Structures are given as structure tokens and as C-alpha cells.
mmCIF file with all atom_site columns, C-alpha atoms and ligand atoms in Angstrom:
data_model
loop_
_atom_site.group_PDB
_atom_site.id
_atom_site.type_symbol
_atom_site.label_atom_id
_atom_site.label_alt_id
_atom_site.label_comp_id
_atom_site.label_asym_id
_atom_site.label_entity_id
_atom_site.label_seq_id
_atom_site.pdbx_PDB_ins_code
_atom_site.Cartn_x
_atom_site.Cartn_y
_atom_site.Cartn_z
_atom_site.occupancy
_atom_site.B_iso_or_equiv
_atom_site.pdbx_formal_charge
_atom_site.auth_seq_id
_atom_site.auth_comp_id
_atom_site.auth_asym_id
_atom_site.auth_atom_id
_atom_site.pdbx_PDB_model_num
ATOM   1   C  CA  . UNK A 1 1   ? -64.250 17.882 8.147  1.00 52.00 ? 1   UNK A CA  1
ATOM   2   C  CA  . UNK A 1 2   ? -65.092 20.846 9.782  1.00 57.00 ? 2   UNK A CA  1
ATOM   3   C  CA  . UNK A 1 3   ? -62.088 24.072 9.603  1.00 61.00 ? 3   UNK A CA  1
ATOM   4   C  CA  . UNK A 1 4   ? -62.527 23.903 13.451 1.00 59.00 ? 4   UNK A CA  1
ATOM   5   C  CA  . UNK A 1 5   ? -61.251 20.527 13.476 1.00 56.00 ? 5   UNK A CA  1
ATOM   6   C  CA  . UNK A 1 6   ? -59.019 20.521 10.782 1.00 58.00 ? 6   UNK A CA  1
ATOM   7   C  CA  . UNK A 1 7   ? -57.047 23.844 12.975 1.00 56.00 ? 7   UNK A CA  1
ATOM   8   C  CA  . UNK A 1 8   ? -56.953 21.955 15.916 1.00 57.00 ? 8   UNK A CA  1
ATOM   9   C  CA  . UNK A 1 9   ? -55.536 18.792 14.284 1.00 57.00 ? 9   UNK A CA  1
ATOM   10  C  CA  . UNK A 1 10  ? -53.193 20.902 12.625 1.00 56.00 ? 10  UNK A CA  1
ATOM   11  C  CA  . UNK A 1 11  ? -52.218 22.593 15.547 1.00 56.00 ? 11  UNK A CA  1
ATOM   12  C  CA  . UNK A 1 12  ? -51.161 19.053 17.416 1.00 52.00 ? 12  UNK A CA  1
ATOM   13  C  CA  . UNK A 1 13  ? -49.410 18.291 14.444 1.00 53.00 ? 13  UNK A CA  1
ATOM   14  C  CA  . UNK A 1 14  ? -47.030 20.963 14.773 1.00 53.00 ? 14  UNK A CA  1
ATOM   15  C  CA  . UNK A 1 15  ? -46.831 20.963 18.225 1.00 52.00 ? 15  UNK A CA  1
ATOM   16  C  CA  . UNK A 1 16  ? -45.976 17.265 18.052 1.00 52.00 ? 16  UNK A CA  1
ATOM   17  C  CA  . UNK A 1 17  ? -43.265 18.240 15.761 1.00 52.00 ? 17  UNK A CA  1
ATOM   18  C  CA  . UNK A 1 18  ? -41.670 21.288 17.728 1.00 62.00 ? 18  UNK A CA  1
ATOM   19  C  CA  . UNK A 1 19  ? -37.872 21.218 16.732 1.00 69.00 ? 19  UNK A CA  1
ATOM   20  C  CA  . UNK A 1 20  ? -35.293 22.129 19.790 1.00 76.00 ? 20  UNK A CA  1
ATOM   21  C  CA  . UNK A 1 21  ? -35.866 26.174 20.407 1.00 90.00 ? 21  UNK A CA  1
ATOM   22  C  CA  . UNK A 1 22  ? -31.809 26.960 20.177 1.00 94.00 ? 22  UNK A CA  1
ATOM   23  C  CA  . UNK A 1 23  ? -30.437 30.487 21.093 1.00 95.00 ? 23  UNK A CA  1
ATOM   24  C  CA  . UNK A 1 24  ? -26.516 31.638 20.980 1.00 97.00 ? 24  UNK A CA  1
ATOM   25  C  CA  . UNK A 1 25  ? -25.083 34.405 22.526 1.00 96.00 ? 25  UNK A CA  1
ATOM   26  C  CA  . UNK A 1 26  ? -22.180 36.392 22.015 1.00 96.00 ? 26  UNK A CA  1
ATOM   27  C  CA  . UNK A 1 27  ? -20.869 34.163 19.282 1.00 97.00 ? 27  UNK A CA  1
ATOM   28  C  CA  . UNK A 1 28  ? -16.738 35.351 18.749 1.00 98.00 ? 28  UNK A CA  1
ATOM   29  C  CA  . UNK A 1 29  ? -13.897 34.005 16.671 1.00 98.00 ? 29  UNK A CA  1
ATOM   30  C  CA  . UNK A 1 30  ? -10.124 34.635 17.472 1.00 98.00 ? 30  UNK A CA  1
ATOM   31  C  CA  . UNK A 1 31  ? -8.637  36.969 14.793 1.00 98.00 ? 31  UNK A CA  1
ATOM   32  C  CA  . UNK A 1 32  ? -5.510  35.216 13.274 1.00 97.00 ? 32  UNK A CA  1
ATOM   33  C  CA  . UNK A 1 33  ? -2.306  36.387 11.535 1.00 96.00 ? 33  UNK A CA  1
ATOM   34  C  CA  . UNK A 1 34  ? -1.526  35.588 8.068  1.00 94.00 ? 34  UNK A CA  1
ATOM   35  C  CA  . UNK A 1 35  ? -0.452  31.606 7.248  1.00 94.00 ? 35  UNK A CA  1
ATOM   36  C  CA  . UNK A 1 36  ? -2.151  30.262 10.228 1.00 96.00 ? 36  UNK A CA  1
ATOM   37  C  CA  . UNK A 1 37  ? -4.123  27.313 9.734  1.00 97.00 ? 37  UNK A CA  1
ATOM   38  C  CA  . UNK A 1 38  ? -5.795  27.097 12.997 1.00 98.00 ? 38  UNK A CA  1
ATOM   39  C  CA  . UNK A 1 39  ? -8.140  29.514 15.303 1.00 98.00 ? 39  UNK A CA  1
ATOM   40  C  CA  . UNK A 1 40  ? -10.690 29.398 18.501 1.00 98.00 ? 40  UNK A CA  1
ATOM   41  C  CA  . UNK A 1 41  ? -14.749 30.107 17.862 1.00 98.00 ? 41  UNK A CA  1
ATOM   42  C  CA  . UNK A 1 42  ? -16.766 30.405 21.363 1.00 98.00 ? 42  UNK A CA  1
ATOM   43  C  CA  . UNK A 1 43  ? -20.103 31.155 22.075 1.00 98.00 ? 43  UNK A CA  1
ATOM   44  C  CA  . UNK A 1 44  ? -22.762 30.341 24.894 1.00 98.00 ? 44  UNK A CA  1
ATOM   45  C  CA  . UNK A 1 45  ? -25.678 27.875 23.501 1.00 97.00 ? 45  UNK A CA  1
ATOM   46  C  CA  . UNK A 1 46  ? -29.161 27.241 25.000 1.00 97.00 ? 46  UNK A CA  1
ATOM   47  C  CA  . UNK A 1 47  ? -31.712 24.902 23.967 1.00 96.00 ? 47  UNK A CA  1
ATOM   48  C  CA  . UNK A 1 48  ? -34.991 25.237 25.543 1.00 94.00 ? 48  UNK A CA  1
ATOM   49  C  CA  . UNK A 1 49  ? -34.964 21.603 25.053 1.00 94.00 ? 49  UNK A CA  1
ATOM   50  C  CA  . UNK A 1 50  ? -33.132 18.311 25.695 1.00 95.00 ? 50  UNK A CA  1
ATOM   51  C  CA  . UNK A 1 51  ? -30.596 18.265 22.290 1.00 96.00 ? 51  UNK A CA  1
ATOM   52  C  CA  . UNK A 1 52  ? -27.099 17.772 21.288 1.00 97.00 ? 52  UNK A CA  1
ATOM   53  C  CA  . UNK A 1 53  ? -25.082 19.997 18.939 1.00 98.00 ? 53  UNK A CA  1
ATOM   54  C  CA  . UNK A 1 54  ? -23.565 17.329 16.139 1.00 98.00 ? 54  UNK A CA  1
ATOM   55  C  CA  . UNK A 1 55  ? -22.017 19.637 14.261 1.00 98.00 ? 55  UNK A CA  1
ATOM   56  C  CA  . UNK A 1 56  ? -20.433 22.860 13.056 1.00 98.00 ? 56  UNK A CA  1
ATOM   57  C  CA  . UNK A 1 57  ? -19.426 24.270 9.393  1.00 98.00 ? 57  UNK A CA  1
ATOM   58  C  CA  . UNK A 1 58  ? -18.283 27.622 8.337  1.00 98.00 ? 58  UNK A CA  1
ATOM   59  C  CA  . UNK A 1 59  ? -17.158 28.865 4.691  1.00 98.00 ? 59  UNK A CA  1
ATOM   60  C  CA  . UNK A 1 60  ? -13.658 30.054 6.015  1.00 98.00 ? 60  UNK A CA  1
ATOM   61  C  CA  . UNK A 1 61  ? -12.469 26.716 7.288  1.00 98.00 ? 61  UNK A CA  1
ATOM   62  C  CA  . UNK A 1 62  ? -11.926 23.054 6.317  1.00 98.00 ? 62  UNK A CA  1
ATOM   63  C  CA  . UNK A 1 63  ? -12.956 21.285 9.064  1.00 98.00 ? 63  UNK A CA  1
ATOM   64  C  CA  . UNK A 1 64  ? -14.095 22.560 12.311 1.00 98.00 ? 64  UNK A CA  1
ATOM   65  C  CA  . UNK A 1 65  ? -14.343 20.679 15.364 1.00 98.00 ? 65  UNK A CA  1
ATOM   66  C  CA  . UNK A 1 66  ? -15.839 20.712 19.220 1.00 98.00 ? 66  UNK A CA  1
ATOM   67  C  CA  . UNK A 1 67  ? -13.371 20.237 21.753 1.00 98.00 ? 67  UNK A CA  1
ATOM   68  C  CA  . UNK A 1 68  ? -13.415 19.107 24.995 1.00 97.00 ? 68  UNK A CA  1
ATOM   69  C  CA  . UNK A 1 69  ? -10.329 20.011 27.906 1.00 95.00 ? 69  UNK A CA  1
ATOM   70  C  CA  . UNK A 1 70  ? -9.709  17.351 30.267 1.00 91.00 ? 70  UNK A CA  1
ATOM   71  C  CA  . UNK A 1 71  ? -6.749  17.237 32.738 1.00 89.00 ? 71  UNK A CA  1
ATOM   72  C  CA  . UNK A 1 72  ? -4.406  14.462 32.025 1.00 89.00 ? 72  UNK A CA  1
ATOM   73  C  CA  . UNK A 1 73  ? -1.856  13.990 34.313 1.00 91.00 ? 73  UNK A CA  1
ATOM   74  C  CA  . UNK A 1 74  ? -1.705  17.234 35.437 1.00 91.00 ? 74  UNK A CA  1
ATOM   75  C  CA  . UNK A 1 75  ? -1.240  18.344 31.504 1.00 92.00 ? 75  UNK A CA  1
ATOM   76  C  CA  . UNK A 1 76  ? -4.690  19.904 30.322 1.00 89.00 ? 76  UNK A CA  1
ATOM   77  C  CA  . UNK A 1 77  ? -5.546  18.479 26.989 1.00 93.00 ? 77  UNK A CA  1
ATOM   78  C  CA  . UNK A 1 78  ? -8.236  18.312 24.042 1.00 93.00 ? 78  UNK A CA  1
ATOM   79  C  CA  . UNK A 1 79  ? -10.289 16.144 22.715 1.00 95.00 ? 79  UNK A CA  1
ATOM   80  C  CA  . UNK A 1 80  ? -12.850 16.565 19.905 1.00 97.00 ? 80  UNK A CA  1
ATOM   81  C  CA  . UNK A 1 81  ? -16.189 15.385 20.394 1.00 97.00 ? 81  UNK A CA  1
ATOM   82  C  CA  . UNK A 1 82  ? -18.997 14.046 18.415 1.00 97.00 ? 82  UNK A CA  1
ATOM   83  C  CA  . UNK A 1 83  ? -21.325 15.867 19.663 1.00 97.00 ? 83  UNK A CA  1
ATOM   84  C  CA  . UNK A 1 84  ? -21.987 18.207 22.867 1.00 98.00 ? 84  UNK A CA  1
ATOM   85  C  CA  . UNK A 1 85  ? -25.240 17.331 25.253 1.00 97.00 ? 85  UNK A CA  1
ATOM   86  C  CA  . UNK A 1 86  ? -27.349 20.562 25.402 1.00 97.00 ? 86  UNK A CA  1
ATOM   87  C  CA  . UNK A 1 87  ? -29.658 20.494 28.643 1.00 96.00 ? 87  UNK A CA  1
ATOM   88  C  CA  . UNK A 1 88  ? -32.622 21.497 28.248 1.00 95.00 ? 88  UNK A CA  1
ATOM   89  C  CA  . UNK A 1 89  ? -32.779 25.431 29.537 1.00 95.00 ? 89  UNK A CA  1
ATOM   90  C  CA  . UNK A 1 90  ? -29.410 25.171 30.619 1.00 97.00 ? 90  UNK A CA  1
ATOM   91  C  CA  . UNK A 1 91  ? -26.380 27.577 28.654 1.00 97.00 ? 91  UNK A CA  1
ATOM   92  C  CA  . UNK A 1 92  ? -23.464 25.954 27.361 1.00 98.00 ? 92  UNK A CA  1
ATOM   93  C  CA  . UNK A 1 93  ? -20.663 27.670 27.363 1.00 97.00 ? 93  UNK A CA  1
ATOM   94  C  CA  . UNK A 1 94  ? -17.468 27.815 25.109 1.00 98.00 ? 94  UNK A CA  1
ATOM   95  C  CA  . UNK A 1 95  ? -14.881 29.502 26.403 1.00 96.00 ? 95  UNK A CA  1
ATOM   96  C  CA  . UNK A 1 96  ? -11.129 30.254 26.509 1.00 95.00 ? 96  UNK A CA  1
ATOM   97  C  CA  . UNK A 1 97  ? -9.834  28.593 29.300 1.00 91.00 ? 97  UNK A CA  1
ATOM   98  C  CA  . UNK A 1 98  ? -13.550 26.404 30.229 1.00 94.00 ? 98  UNK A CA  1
ATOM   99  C  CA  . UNK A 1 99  ? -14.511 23.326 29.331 1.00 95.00 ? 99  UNK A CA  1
ATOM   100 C  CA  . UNK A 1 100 ? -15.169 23.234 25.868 1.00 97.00 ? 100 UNK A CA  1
ATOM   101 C  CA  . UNK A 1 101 ? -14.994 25.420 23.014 1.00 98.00 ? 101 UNK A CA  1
ATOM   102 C  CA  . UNK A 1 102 ? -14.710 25.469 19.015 1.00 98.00 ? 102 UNK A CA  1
ATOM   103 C  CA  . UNK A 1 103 ? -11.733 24.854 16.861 1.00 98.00 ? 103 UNK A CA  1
ATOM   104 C  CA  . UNK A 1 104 ? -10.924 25.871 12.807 1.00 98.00 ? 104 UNK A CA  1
ATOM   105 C  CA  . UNK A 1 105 ? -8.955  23.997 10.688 1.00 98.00 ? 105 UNK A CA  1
ATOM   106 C  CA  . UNK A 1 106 ? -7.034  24.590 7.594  1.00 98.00 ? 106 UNK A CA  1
ATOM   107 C  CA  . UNK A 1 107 ? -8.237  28.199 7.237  1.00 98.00 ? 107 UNK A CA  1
ATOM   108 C  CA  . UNK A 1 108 ? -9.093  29.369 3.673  1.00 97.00 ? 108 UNK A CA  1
ATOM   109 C  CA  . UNK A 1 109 ? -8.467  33.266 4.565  1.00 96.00 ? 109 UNK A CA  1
ATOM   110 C  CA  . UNK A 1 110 ? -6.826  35.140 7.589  1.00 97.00 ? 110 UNK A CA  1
ATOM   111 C  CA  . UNK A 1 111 ? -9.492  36.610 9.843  1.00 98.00 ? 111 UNK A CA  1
ATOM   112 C  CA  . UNK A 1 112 ? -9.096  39.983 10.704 1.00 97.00 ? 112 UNK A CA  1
ATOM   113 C  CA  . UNK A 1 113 ? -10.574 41.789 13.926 1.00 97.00 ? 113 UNK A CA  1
ATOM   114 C  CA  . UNK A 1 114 ? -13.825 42.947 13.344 1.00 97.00 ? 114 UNK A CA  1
ATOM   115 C  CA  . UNK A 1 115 ? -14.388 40.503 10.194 1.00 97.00 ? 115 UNK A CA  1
ATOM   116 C  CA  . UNK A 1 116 ? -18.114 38.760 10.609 1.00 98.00 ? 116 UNK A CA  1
ATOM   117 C  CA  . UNK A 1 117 ? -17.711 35.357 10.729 1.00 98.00 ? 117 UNK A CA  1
ATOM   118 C  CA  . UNK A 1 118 ? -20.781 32.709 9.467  1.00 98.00 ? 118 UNK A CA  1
ATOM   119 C  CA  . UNK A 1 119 ? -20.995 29.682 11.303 1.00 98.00 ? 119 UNK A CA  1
ATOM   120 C  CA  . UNK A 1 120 ? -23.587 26.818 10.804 1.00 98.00 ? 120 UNK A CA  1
ATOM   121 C  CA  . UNK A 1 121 ? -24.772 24.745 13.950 1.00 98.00 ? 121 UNK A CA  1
ATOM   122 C  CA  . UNK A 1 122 ? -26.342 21.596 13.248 1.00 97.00 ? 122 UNK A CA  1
ATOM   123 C  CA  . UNK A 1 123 ? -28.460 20.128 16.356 1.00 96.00 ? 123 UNK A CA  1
ATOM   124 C  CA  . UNK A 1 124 ? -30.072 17.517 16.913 1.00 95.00 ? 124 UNK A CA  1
ATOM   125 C  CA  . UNK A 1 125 ? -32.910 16.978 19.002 1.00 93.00 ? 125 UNK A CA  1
ATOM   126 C  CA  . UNK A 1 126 ? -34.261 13.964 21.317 1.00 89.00 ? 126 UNK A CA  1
ATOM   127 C  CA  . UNK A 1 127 ? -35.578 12.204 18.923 1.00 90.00 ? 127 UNK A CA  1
ATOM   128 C  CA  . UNK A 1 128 ? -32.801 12.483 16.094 1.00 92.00 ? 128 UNK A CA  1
ATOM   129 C  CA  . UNK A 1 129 ? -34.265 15.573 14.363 1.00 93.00 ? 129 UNK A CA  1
ATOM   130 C  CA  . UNK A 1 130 ? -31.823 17.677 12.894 1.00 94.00 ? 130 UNK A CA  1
ATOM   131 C  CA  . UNK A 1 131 ? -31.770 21.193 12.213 1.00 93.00 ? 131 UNK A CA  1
ATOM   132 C  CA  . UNK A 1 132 ? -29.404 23.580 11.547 1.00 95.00 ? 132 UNK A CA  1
ATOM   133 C  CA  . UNK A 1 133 ? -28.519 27.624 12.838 1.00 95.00 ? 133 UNK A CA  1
ATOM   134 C  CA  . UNK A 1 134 ? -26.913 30.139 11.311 1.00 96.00 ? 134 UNK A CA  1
ATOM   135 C  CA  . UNK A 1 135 ? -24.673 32.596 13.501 1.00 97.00 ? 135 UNK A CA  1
ATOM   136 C  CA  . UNK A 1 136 ? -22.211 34.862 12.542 1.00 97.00 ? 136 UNK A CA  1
ATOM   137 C  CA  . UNK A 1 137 ? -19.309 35.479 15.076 1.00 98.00 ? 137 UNK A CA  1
ATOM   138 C  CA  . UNK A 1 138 ? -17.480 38.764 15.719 1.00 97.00 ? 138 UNK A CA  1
ATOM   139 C  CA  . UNK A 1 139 ? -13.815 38.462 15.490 1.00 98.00 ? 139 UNK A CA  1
ATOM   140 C  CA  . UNK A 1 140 ? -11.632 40.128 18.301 1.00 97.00 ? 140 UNK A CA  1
ATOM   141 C  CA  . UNK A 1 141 ? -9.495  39.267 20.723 1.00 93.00 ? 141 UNK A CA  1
ATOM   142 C  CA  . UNK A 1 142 ? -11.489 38.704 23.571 1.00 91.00 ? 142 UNK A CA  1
ATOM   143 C  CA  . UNK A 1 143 ? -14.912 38.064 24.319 1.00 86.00 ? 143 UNK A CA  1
ATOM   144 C  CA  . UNK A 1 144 ? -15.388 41.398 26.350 1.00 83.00 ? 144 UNK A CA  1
ATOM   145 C  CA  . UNK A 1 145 ? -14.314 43.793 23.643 1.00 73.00 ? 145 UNK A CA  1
HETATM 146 CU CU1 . CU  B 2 .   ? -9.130  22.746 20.633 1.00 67.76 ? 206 CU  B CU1 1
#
């Protein structure tokens, strides 16, 4: 086979095989005081195509979870989700006060403002391909500061 050829075929392979293009911005985590167990991550997440976001680990916490706020009754509430639809080209964001965001469970260690703090996405793309991302989130109060 020719190297021509074998580029080319190559080439399709990988193209074939392109995993979800996935970019965060301004990834953030609540700072917390000591003893408590629970705190807020948000971030705005882009994927450049059709995917989901399954999943989310970080070293400091337990268990961490997506949540969804829906208005029950007049009484806002949250939900955790399996997994959050990421349109493709479209942000996604997590926010204090919008419609999702990112919650930390039994914390191992207090976070303290301006602590970096690694997260690990896992998403998942159209066709059930998983990969994962690592991002490390700023902690302060706010996302402007
Ligand atoms: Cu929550």
C-alpha cells in the first residue's frame, strides 16, 4: 500500500473517530468554612458537538452531583441529574441562582478562597464515547472576583 494511501486512510480514521471538542470557562468553587460538608462548583461548558456531561469527580469531595432547579409550587427546588444535554456549539451554564449548577458532598478538607480546585468532567458523546476533562476551579465568593 502506497504511504499516500495509507495517510489518507488514516486520516478518515481519525476523523471518523473525533471525540466531542469540550471547552469550560471560568470554572469557580464556593469557599467553605470549617465542618461543612457541602459547597457549589459552577462553570460555563461548550461542546462543539452534540454530547452530554455524565459525570463529575474531584479529590476534595465524596460524591459530587449535577443539579437541576425547578419551581415547585412556587418553592424552587433541586434535583440531581444523570447527566446534562450539551448542544452542540451552544454554552451551558452553571450558575448561582440559573438553572443548573454543581454540588460537593461530604468534603474531605475546607476550601479556602483562592485554593485551586481539580475537577474531572466525564462526557459523553453521541455515540456513547466517553472521555474525560480536567479543570481546576478558583475558589471565591463570586464568580466576578
Ligand atoms: Cu444543589
Amino acid at each position: 500500500m502506497s504511504r499516500l494511501i495509507q495517510t489518507s486512510m488514516l486520516f478518515t480514521l481519525l476523523t471518523l473517530s473525533a471525540y466531542a471538542e469540550v471547552t469550560v470557562q471560568n470554572p469557580w468553587i464556593r469557599p467553605s468554612v470549617p465542618q461543612q460538608k457541602v459547597t457549589g462548583a459552577f462553570m460555563s461548558i461548550t461542546s462543539t458537538t452534540d454530547a452530554r456531561l455524565v459525570g463529575i469527580t474531584s479529590p476534595v469531595a465524596e460524591r459530587v452531583e449535577i443539579h437541576e432547579m425547578t419551581m415547585e409550587n412556587d418553592v424552587m427546588k433541586m434535583r440531581a441529574l444523570s447527566s446534562l444535554p450539551l448542544v452542540a456549539g451552544k454554552a451551558v451554564k452553571l450558575a448561582p441562582g440559573g438553572s443548573y449548577h454543581i454540588m460537593l458532598f461530604d468534603l474531605h478538607q475546607q476550601i479556602k478562597a483562592g485554593d485551586t480546585i481539580p475537577l474531572t468532567l466525564t462526557i459523553e458523546d453521541d455515540q456513547k464515547r466517553q472521555s474525560s476533562i480536567k479543570v481546576k476551579a478558583n475558589a471565591k465568593r463570586s464568580a466576578a472576583q
